């Protein structure tokens, strides 16, 4: 800091300049044999870099090949982690940028970024400055607790024989359909207990969790179980106008397309107009002639025929044996 003062003719003026010092560095994380661990670790398990120092602090890059949680299991999660003890009252702020490096040259790729299977190296450029250490937002945690403890709940939904007490202002802030139901001329606006049909209780519970926290709860079971949940949540998202949830579920289903789910996923994609999801199913069937043969011989094919007969011609045209 520097200060200037000048007094002339009985007046005075002063200038103060404050300069924030920064330290910049970078670290390259190289993952050899990335294609062998992609899809094998499971969400929430990371590959960590060695510790490196920038600005007098120790850092690590944490790379989650299968996402840091279930909601992001279809993509890569990368974080910069402070690997350094900080005394209470200390101030640290890190501003960072992640970029992919070209496998051959080591530089940033000039064209489109690599897709997931080809990720080899990640470069982290942290800039460290002295500032107040502000914790990440805990809004979702507080709203999730509000949903769990039901304090102040003013409307109850009856779903599959279970009761869910919630806060109408939270629901209406997130969904225009709930806004119309709970504050419009519809009969639900005057009901203390609102019945909901055609949704399972476990699905509605996960749906409420997303409304309050903007994330999906962790689910047990394998890919088929998660795909079934995603199919049900996709219907709920479409029904209540939750666009972000719809996109998350559609991406999940594209990841979980296999012989056990392709028939129901095809029907759902056709009925709701999810063209990207339908193309993912066609790609799976075309990737191996055995996939289409298995579908044609399965009960799932009868489901496709009875539910969406118009889909058969398109499917057979795009997926040739």
PDB file of N, CA and C in Angstrom, residues 124-201:
ATOM      1  N   UNK A 124      -3.751 -27.813 -14.569  1.00  0.00           N
ATOM      2  CA  UNK A 124      -4.411 -26.941 -13.611  1.00  0.00           C
ATOM      3  C   UNK A 124      -3.567 -25.691 -13.418  1.00  0.00           C
ATOM      4  N   UNK A 125      -4.171 -24.526 -13.581  1.00  0.00           N
ATOM      5  CA  UNK A 125      -3.480 -23.253 -13.400  1.00  0.00           C
ATOM      6  C   UNK A 125      -4.107 -22.498 -12.233  1.00  0.00           C
ATOM      7  N   UNK A 126      -3.638 -22.723 -10.999  1.00  0.00           N
ATOM      8  CA  UNK A 126      -4.212 -21.990  -9.872  1.00  0.00           C
ATOM      9  C   UNK A 126      -3.505 -20.659  -9.645  1.00  0.00           C
ATOM     10  N   UNK A 127      -4.266 -19.621  -9.354  1.00  0.00           N
ATOM     11  CA  UNK A 127      -3.724 -18.337  -8.946  1.00  0.00           C
ATOM     12  C   UNK A 127      -4.137 -18.117  -7.505  1.00  0.00           C
ATOM     13  N   UNK A 128      -3.166 -17.939  -6.613  1.00  0.00           N
ATOM     14  CA  UNK A 128      -3.442 -17.849  -5.188  1.00  0.00           C
ATOM     15  C   UNK A 128      -3.300 -16.409  -4.732  1.00  0.00           C
ATOM     16  N   UNK A 129      -4.319 -15.887  -4.072  1.00  0.00           N
ATOM     17  CA  UNK A 129      -4.283 -14.543  -3.525  1.00  0.00           C
ATOM     18  C   UNK A 129      -4.759 -14.594  -2.086  1.00  0.00           C
ATOM     19  N   UNK A 130      -4.342 -13.623  -1.292  1.00  0.00           N
ATOM     20  CA  UNK A 130      -4.821 -13.539   0.085  1.00  0.00           C
ATOM     21  C   UNK A 130      -6.225 -12.962   0.095  1.00  0.00           C
ATOM     22  N   UNK A 131      -7.172 -13.696   0.625  1.00  0.00           N
ATOM     23  CA  UNK A 131      -8.564 -13.242   0.670  1.00  0.00           C
ATOM     24  C   UNK A 131      -9.298 -14.040   1.733  1.00  0.00           C
ATOM     25  N   UNK A 132     -10.507 -13.645   2.020  1.00  0.00           N
ATOM     26  CA  UNK A 132     -11.325 -14.348   2.998  1.00  0.00           C
ATOM     27  C   UNK A 132     -11.679 -15.733   2.473  1.00  0.00           C
ATOM     28  N   UNK A 133     -11.472 -16.754   3.291  1.00  0.00           N
ATOM     29  CA  UNK A 133     -11.802 -18.125   2.900  1.00  0.00           C
ATOM     30  C   UNK A 133     -13.307 -18.343   3.063  1.00  0.00           C
ATOM     31  N   UNK A 134     -14.061 -18.217   1.971  1.00  0.00           N
ATOM     32  CA  UNK A 134     -15.516 -18.353   2.005  1.00  0.00           C
ATOM     33  C   UNK A 134     -15.888 -19.803   1.726  1.00  0.00           C
ATOM     34  N   UNK A 135     -16.637 -20.450   2.586  1.00  0.00           N
ATOM     35  CA  UNK A 135     -17.015 -21.853   2.355  1.00  0.00           C
ATOM     36  C   UNK A 135     -17.996 -21.960   1.198  1.00  0.00           C
ATOM     37  N   UNK A 136     -18.093 -23.133   0.581  1.00  0.00           N
ATOM     38  CA  UNK A 136     -19.060 -23.312  -0.507  1.00  0.00           C
ATOM     39  C   UNK A 136     -20.491 -23.190   0.006  1.00  0.00           C
ATOM     40  N   UNK A 137     -21.400 -22.954  -0.912  1.00  0.00           N
ATOM     41  CA  UNK A 137     -22.798 -22.784  -0.538  1.00  0.00           C
ATOM     42  C   UNK A 137     -23.344 -24.040   0.135  1.00  0.00           C
ATOM     43  N   UNK A 138     -24.080 -23.848   1.220  1.00  0.00           N
ATOM     44  CA  UNK A 138     -24.725 -24.970   1.901  1.00  0.00           C
ATOM     45  C   UNK A 138     -26.246 -24.866   1.827  1.00  0.00           C
ATOM     46  N   UNK A 139     -26.717 -24.101   0.838  1.00  0.00           N
ATOM     47  CA  UNK A 139     -28.157 -23.921   0.690  1.00  0.00           C
ATOM     48  C   UNK A 139     -28.883 -25.245   0.477  1.00  0.00           C
ATOM     49  N   UNK A 140     -28.311 -26.093  -0.389  1.00  0.00           N
ATOM     50  CA  UNK A 140     -28.961 -27.375  -0.670  1.00  0.00           C
ATOM     51  C   UNK A 140     -29.057 -28.227   0.587  1.00  0.00           C
ATOM     52  N   UNK A 141     -28.031 -28.166   1.437  1.00  0.00           N
ATOM     53  CA  UNK A 141     -28.046 -28.931   2.679  1.00  0.00           C
ATOM     54  C   UNK A 141     -29.176 -28.459   3.589  1.00  0.00           C
ATOM     55  N   UNK A 142     -29.332 -27.139   3.714  1.00  0.00           N
ATOM     56  CA  UNK A 142     -30.378 -26.596   4.583  1.00  0.00           C
ATOM     57  C   UNK A 142     -31.772 -26.907   4.037  1.00  0.00           C
ATOM     58  N   UNK A 143     -31.942 -26.773   2.730  1.00  0.00           N
ATOM     59  CA  UNK A 143     -33.251 -27.070   2.142  1.00  0.00           C
ATOM     60  C   UNK A 143     -33.557 -28.563   2.235  1.00  0.00           C
ATOM     61  N   UNK A 144     -32.518 -29.395   2.090  1.00  0.00           N
ATOM     62  CA  UNK A 144     -32.725 -30.832   2.262  1.00  0.00           C
ATOM     63  C   UNK A 144     -33.160 -31.168   3.678  1.00  0.00           C
ATOM     64  N   UNK A 145     -32.591 -30.474   4.675  1.00  0.00           N
ATOM     65  CA  UNK A 145     -33.000 -30.685   6.065  1.00  0.00           C
ATOM     66  C   UNK A 145     -34.431 -30.222   6.274  1.00  0.00           C
ATOM     67  N   UNK A 146     -34.801 -29.146   5.595  1.00  0.00           N
ATOM     68  CA  UNK A 146     -36.176 -28.644   5.693  1.00  0.00           C
ATOM     69  C   UNK A 146     -37.161 -29.692   5.172  1.00  0.00           C
ATOM     70  N   UNK A 147     -36.780 -30.366   4.089  1.00  0.00           N
ATOM     71  CA  UNK A 147     -37.633 -31.417   3.549  1.00  0.00           C
ATOM     72  C   UNK A 147     -37.717 -32.597   4.515  1.00  0.00           C
ATOM     73  N   UNK A 148     -36.603 -32.948   5.129  1.00  0.00           N
ATOM     74  CA  UNK A 148     -36.564 -34.111   6.016  1.00  0.00           C
ATOM     75  C   UNK A 148     -37.335 -33.887   7.319  1.00  0.00           C
ATOM     76  N   UNK A 149     -37.170 -32.693   7.921  1.00  0.00           N
ATOM     77  CA  UNK A 149     -37.810 -32.484   9.230  1.00  0.00           C
ATOM     78  C   UNK A 149     -39.227 -31.926   9.135  1.00  0.00           C
ATOM     79  N   UNK A 150     -39.653 -31.506   7.931  1.00  0.00           N
ATOM     80  CA  UNK A 150     -41.040 -31.099   7.663  1.00  0.00           C
ATOM     81  C   UNK A 150     -41.491 -29.860   8.440  1.00  0.00           C
ATOM     82  N   UNK A 151     -40.571 -29.128   9.067  1.00  0.00           N
ATOM     83  CA  UNK A 151     -40.949 -27.934   9.814  1.00  0.00           C
ATOM     84  C   UNK A 151     -41.556 -26.911   8.862  1.00  0.00           C
ATOM     85  N   UNK A 152     -42.729 -26.428   9.192  1.00  0.00           N
ATOM     86  CA  UNK A 152     -43.384 -25.427   8.368  1.00  0.00           C
ATOM     87  C   UNK A 152     -44.079 -25.979   7.141  1.00  0.00           C
ATOM     88  N   UNK A 153     -44.108 -27.312   6.988  1.00  0.00           N
ATOM     89  CA  UNK A 153     -44.782 -27.901   5.838  1.00  0.00           C
ATOM     90  C   UNK A 153     -46.263 -27.551   5.828  1.00  0.00           C
ATOM     91  N   UNK A 154     -46.781 -27.180   4.661  1.00  0.00           N
ATOM     92  CA  UNK A 154     -48.167 -26.715   4.609  1.00  0.00           C
ATOM     93  C   UNK A 154     -49.024 -27.442   3.582  1.00  0.00           C
ATOM     94  N   UNK A 155     -48.482 -28.478   2.961  1.00  0.00           N
ATOM     95  CA  UNK A 155     -49.284 -29.295   2.054  1.00  0.00           C
ATOM     96  C   UNK A 155     -48.722 -30.712   2.081  1.00  0.00           C
ATOM     97  N   UNK A 156     -49.614 -31.698   2.001  1.00  0.00           N
ATOM     98  CA  UNK A 156     -49.208 -33.095   2.051  1.00  0.00           C
ATOM     99  C   UNK A 156     -49.639 -33.802   0.778  1.00  0.00           C
ATOM    100  N   UNK A 157     -48.726 -34.535   0.191  1.00  0.00           N
ATOM    101  CA  UNK A 157     -49.031 -35.340  -0.990  1.00  0.00           C
ATOM    102  C   UNK A 157     -49.144 -36.803  -0.578  1.00  0.00           C
ATOM    103  N   UNK A 158     -50.139 -37.466  -1.110  1.00  0.00           N
ATOM    104  CA  UNK A 158     -50.336 -38.894  -0.879  1.00  0.00           C
ATOM    105  C   UNK A 158     -49.949 -39.642  -2.145  1.00  0.00           C
ATOM    106  N   UNK A 159     -48.900 -40.433  -2.046  1.00  0.00           N
ATOM    107  CA  UNK A 159     -48.355 -41.118  -3.217  1.00  0.00           C
ATOM    108  C   UNK A 159     -48.136 -42.581  -2.871  1.00  0.00           C
ATOM    109  N   UNK A 160     -48.851 -43.462  -3.535  1.00  0.00           N
ATOM    110  CA  UNK A 160     -48.668 -44.891  -3.315  1.00  0.00           C
ATOM    111  C   UNK A 160     -48.852 -45.314  -1.876  1.00  0.00           C
ATOM    112  N   UNK A 161     -49.760 -44.680  -1.156  1.00  0.00           N
ATOM    113  CA  UNK A 161     -50.017 -45.029   0.229  1.00  0.00           C
ATOM    114  C   UNK A 161     -49.092 -44.346   1.220  1.00  0.00           C
ATOM    115  N   UNK A 162     -48.123 -43.564   0.757  1.00  0.00           N
ATOM    116  CA  UNK A 162     -47.219 -42.823   1.639  1.00  0.00           C
ATOM    117  C   UNK A 162     -47.554 -41.337   1.599  1.00  0.00           C
ATOM    118  N   UNK A 163     -47.264 -40.657   2.723  1.00  0.00           N
ATOM    119  CA  UNK A 163     -47.546 -39.226   2.838  1.00  0.00           C
ATOM    120  C   UNK A 163     -46.237 -38.441   2.836  1.00  0.00           C
ATOM    121  N   UNK A 164     -46.213 -37.339   2.089  1.00  0.00           N
ATOM    122  CA  UNK A 164     -45.047 -36.463   2.007  1.00  0.00           C
ATOM    123  C   UNK A 164     -45.492 -35.036   2.312  1.00  0.00           C
ATOM    124  N   UNK A 165     -45.059 -34.521   3.462  1.00  0.00           N
ATOM    125  CA  UNK A 165     -45.392 -33.159   3.846  1.00  0.00           C
ATOM    126  C   UNK A 165     -44.291 -32.223   3.355  1.00  0.00           C
ATOM    127  N   UNK A 166     -44.695 -31.224   2.577  1.00  0.00           N
ATOM    128  CA  UNK A 166     -43.718 -30.343   1.934  1.00  0.00           C
ATOM    129  C   UNK A 166     -44.165 -28.883   2.059  1.00  0.00           C
ATOM    130  N   UNK A 167     -43.402 -28.011   1.429  1.00  0.00           N
ATOM    131  CA  UNK A 167     -43.634 -26.569   1.511  1.00  0.00           C
ATOM    132  C   UNK A 167     -44.039 -26.066   0.122  1.00  0.00           C
ATOM    133  N   UNK A 168     -45.265 -25.598   0.004  1.00  0.00           N
ATOM    134  CA  UNK A 168     -45.780 -25.256  -1.310  1.00  0.00           C
ATOM    135  C   UNK A 168     -44.971 -24.147  -1.987  1.00  0.00           C
ATOM    136  N   UNK A 169     -44.386 -23.233  -1.222  1.00  0.00           N
ATOM    137  CA  UNK A 169     -43.614 -22.165  -1.834  1.00  0.00           C
ATOM    138  C   UNK A 169     -42.339 -22.702  -2.491  1.00  0.00           C
ATOM    139  N   UNK A 170     -41.751 -23.740  -1.906  1.00  0.00           N
ATOM    140  CA  UNK A 170     -40.565 -24.340  -2.513  1.00  0.00           C
ATOM    141  C   UNK A 170     -40.944 -25.013  -3.824  1.00  0.00           C
ATOM    142  N   UNK A 171     -42.021 -25.778  -3.807  1.00  0.00           N
ATOM    143  CA  UNK A 171     -42.444 -26.494  -5.012  1.00  0.00           C
ATOM    144  C   UNK A 171     -42.838 -25.535  -6.128  1.00  0.00           C
ATOM    145  N   UNK A 172     -43.574 -24.489  -5.777  1.00  0.00           N
ATOM    146  CA  UNK A 172     -44.043 -23.561  -6.808  1.00  0.00           C
ATOM    147  C   UNK A 172     -42.909 -22.707  -7.359  1.00  0.00           C
ATOM    148  N   UNK A 173     -41.864 -22.485  -6.558  1.00  0.00           N
ATOM    149  CA  UNK A 173     -40.707 -21.744  -7.060  1.00  0.00           C
ATOM    150  C   UNK A 173     -39.937 -22.558  -8.089  1.00  0.00           C
ATOM    151  N   UNK A 174     -40.071 -23.872  -8.039  1.00  0.00           N
ATOM    152  CA  UNK A 174     -39.305 -24.755  -8.923  1.00  0.00           C
ATOM    153  C   UNK A 174     -40.085 -25.254 -10.130  1.00  0.00           C
ATOM    154  N   UNK A 175     -41.414 -25.244 -10.035  1.00  0.00           N
ATOM    155  CA  UNK A 175     -42.220 -25.843 -11.100  1.00  0.00           C
ATOM    156  C   UNK A 175     -43.459 -25.000 -11.388  1.00  0.00           C
ATOM    157  N   UNK A 176     -43.629 -24.611 -12.647  1.00  0.00           N
ATOM    158  CA  UNK A 176     -44.815 -23.851 -13.040  1.00  0.00           C
ATOM    159  C   UNK A 176     -46.075 -24.704 -12.930  1.00  0.00           C
ATOM    160  N   UNK A 177     -45.921 -26.021 -13.044  1.00  0.00           N
ATOM    161  CA  UNK A 177     -47.082 -26.906 -12.908  1.00  0.00           C
ATOM    162  C   UNK A 177     -47.565 -26.907 -11.465  1.00  0.00           C
ATOM    163  N   UNK A 178     -46.628 -27.011 -10.515  1.00  0.00           N
ATOM    164  CA  UNK A 178     -47.019 -26.910  -9.112  1.00  0.00           C
ATOM    165  C   UNK A 178     -47.594 -25.527  -8.797  1.00  0.00           C
ATOM    166  N   UNK A 179     -47.072 -24.499  -9.436  1.00  0.00           N
ATOM    167  CA  UNK A 179     -47.605 -23.148  -9.228  1.00  0.00           C
ATOM    168  C   UNK A 179     -49.079 -23.103  -9.623  1.00  0.00           C
ATOM    169  N   UNK A 180     -49.403 -23.686 -10.786  1.00  0.00           N
ATOM    170  CA  UNK A 180     -50.788 -23.696 -11.246  1.00  0.00           C
ATOM    171  C   UNK A 180     -51.671 -24.546 -10.337  1.00  0.00           C
ATOM    172  N   UNK A 181     -51.135 -25.656  -9.843  1.00  0.00           N
ATOM    173  CA  UNK A 181     -51.923 -26.553  -9.008  1.00  0.00           C
ATOM    174  C   UNK A 181     -52.185 -25.980  -7.617  1.00  0.00           C
ATOM    175  N   UNK A 182     -51.148 -25.393  -7.016  1.00  0.00           N
ATOM    176  CA  UNK A 182     -51.238 -25.009  -5.611  1.00  0.00           C
ATOM    177  C   UNK A 182     -51.642 -23.554  -5.376  1.00  0.00           C
ATOM    178  N   UNK A 183     -51.546 -22.704  -6.409  1.00  0.00           N
ATOM    179  CA  UNK A 183     -51.946 -21.311  -6.242  1.00  0.00           C
ATOM    180  C   UNK A 183     -52.884 -20.823  -7.341  1.00  0.00           C
ATOM    181  N   UNK A 184     -53.286 -21.721  -8.212  1.00  0.00           N
ATOM    182  CA  UNK A 184     -54.194 -21.353  -9.285  1.00  0.00           C
ATOM    183  C   UNK A 184     -55.617 -21.794  -8.988  1.00  0.00           C
ATOM    184  N   UNK A 185     -56.450 -21.825 -10.022  1.00  0.00           N
ATOM    185  CA  UNK A 185     -57.855 -22.185  -9.832  1.00  0.00           C
ATOM    186  C   UNK A 185     -58.106 -23.682  -9.699  1.00  0.00           C
ATOM    187  N   UNK A 186     -57.068 -24.490  -9.792  1.00  0.00           N
ATOM    188  CA  UNK A 186     -57.257 -25.933  -9.714  1.00  0.00           C
ATOM    189  C   UNK A 186     -57.635 -26.339  -8.291  1.00  0.00           C
ATOM    190  N   UNK A 187     -58.296 -27.463  -8.159  1.00  0.00           N
ATOM    191  CA  UNK A 187     -58.822 -27.894  -6.858  1.00  0.00           C
ATOM    192  C   UNK A 187     -57.725 -28.172  -5.846  1.00  0.00           C
ATOM    193  N   UNK A 188     -56.504 -28.516  -6.322  1.00  0.00           N
ATOM    194  CA  UNK A 188     -55.411 -28.822  -5.399  1.00  0.00           C
ATOM    195  C   UNK A 188     -55.052 -27.627  -4.522  1.00  0.00           C
ATOM    196  N   UNK A 189     -55.378 -26.412  -4.984  1.00  0.00           N
ATOM    197  CA  UNK A 189     -55.021 -25.207  -4.233  1.00  0.00           C
ATOM    198  C   UNK A 189     -55.717 -25.138  -2.879  1.00  0.00           C
ATOM    199  N   UNK A 190     -56.860 -25.813  -2.753  1.00  0.00           N
ATOM    200  CA  UNK A 190     -57.618 -25.760  -1.497  1.00  0.00           C
ATOM    201  C   UNK A 190     -57.559 -27.068  -0.719  1.00  0.00           C
ATOM    202  N   UNK A 191     -56.753 -28.013  -1.191  1.00  0.00           N
ATOM    203  CA  UNK A 191     -56.691 -29.318  -0.553  1.00  0.00           C
ATOM    204  C   UNK A 191     -55.511 -29.380   0.414  1.00  0.00           C
ATOM    205  N   UNK A 192     -55.740 -29.937   1.600  1.00  0.00           N
ATOM    206  CA  UNK A 192     -54.659 -30.127   2.568  1.00  0.00           C
ATOM    207  C   UNK A 192     -53.867 -31.390   2.244  1.00  0.00           C
ATOM    208  N   UNK A 193     -54.522 -32.351   1.604  1.00  0.00           N
ATOM    209  CA  UNK A 193     -53.858 -33.592   1.204  1.00  0.00           C
ATOM    210  C   UNK A 193     -54.130 -33.821  -0.267  1.00  0.00           C
ATOM    211  N   UNK A 194     -53.081 -33.825  -1.072  1.00  0.00           N
ATOM    212  CA  UNK A 194     -53.208 -33.910  -2.523  1.00  0.00           C
ATOM    213  C   UNK A 194     -52.774 -35.299  -2.993  1.00  0.00           C
ATOM    214  N   UNK A 195     -53.682 -36.069  -3.602  1.00  0.00           N
ATOM    215  CA  UNK A 195     -53.286 -37.386  -4.114  1.00  0.00           C
ATOM    216  C   UNK A 195     -52.547 -37.253  -5.443  1.00  0.00           C
ATOM    217  N   UNK A 196     -51.525 -38.063  -5.636  1.00  0.00           N
ATOM    218  CA  UNK A 196     -50.798 -38.109  -6.905  1.00  0.00           C
ATOM    219  C   UNK A 196     -50.785 -39.553  -7.374  1.00  0.00           C
ATOM    220  N   UNK A 197     -51.234 -39.763  -8.593  1.00  0.00           N
ATOM    221  CA  UNK A 197     -51.328 -41.104  -9.146  1.00  0.00           C
ATOM    222  C   UNK A 197     -50.233 -41.307 -10.206  1.00  0.00           C
ATOM    223  N   UNK A 198     -49.982 -42.532 -10.538  1.00  0.00           N
ATOM    224  CA  UNK A 198     -49.070 -42.918 -11.621  1.00  0.00           C
ATOM    225  C   UNK A 198     -47.603 -42.609 -11.326  1.00  0.00           C
ATOM    226  N   UNK A 199     -47.240 -42.387 -10.068  1.00  0.00           N
ATOM    227  CA  UNK A 199     -45.850 -42.222  -9.665  1.00  0.00           C
ATOM    228  C   UNK A 199     -45.609 -43.067  -8.419  1.00  0.00           C
ATOM    229  N   UNK A 200     -44.558 -43.852  -8.424  1.00  0.00           N
ATOM    230  CA  UNK A 200     -44.235 -44.652  -7.248  1.00  0.00           C
ATOM    231  C   UNK A 200     -43.725 -43.752  -6.128  1.00  0.00           C
ATOM    232  N   UNK A 201     -43.931 -44.194  -4.901  1.00  0.00           N
ATOM    233  CA  UNK A 201     -43.519 -43.391  -3.744  1.00  0.00           C
ATOM    234  C   UNK A 201     -42.003 -43.153  -3.738  1.00  0.00           C
TER     235      UNK A 201
END
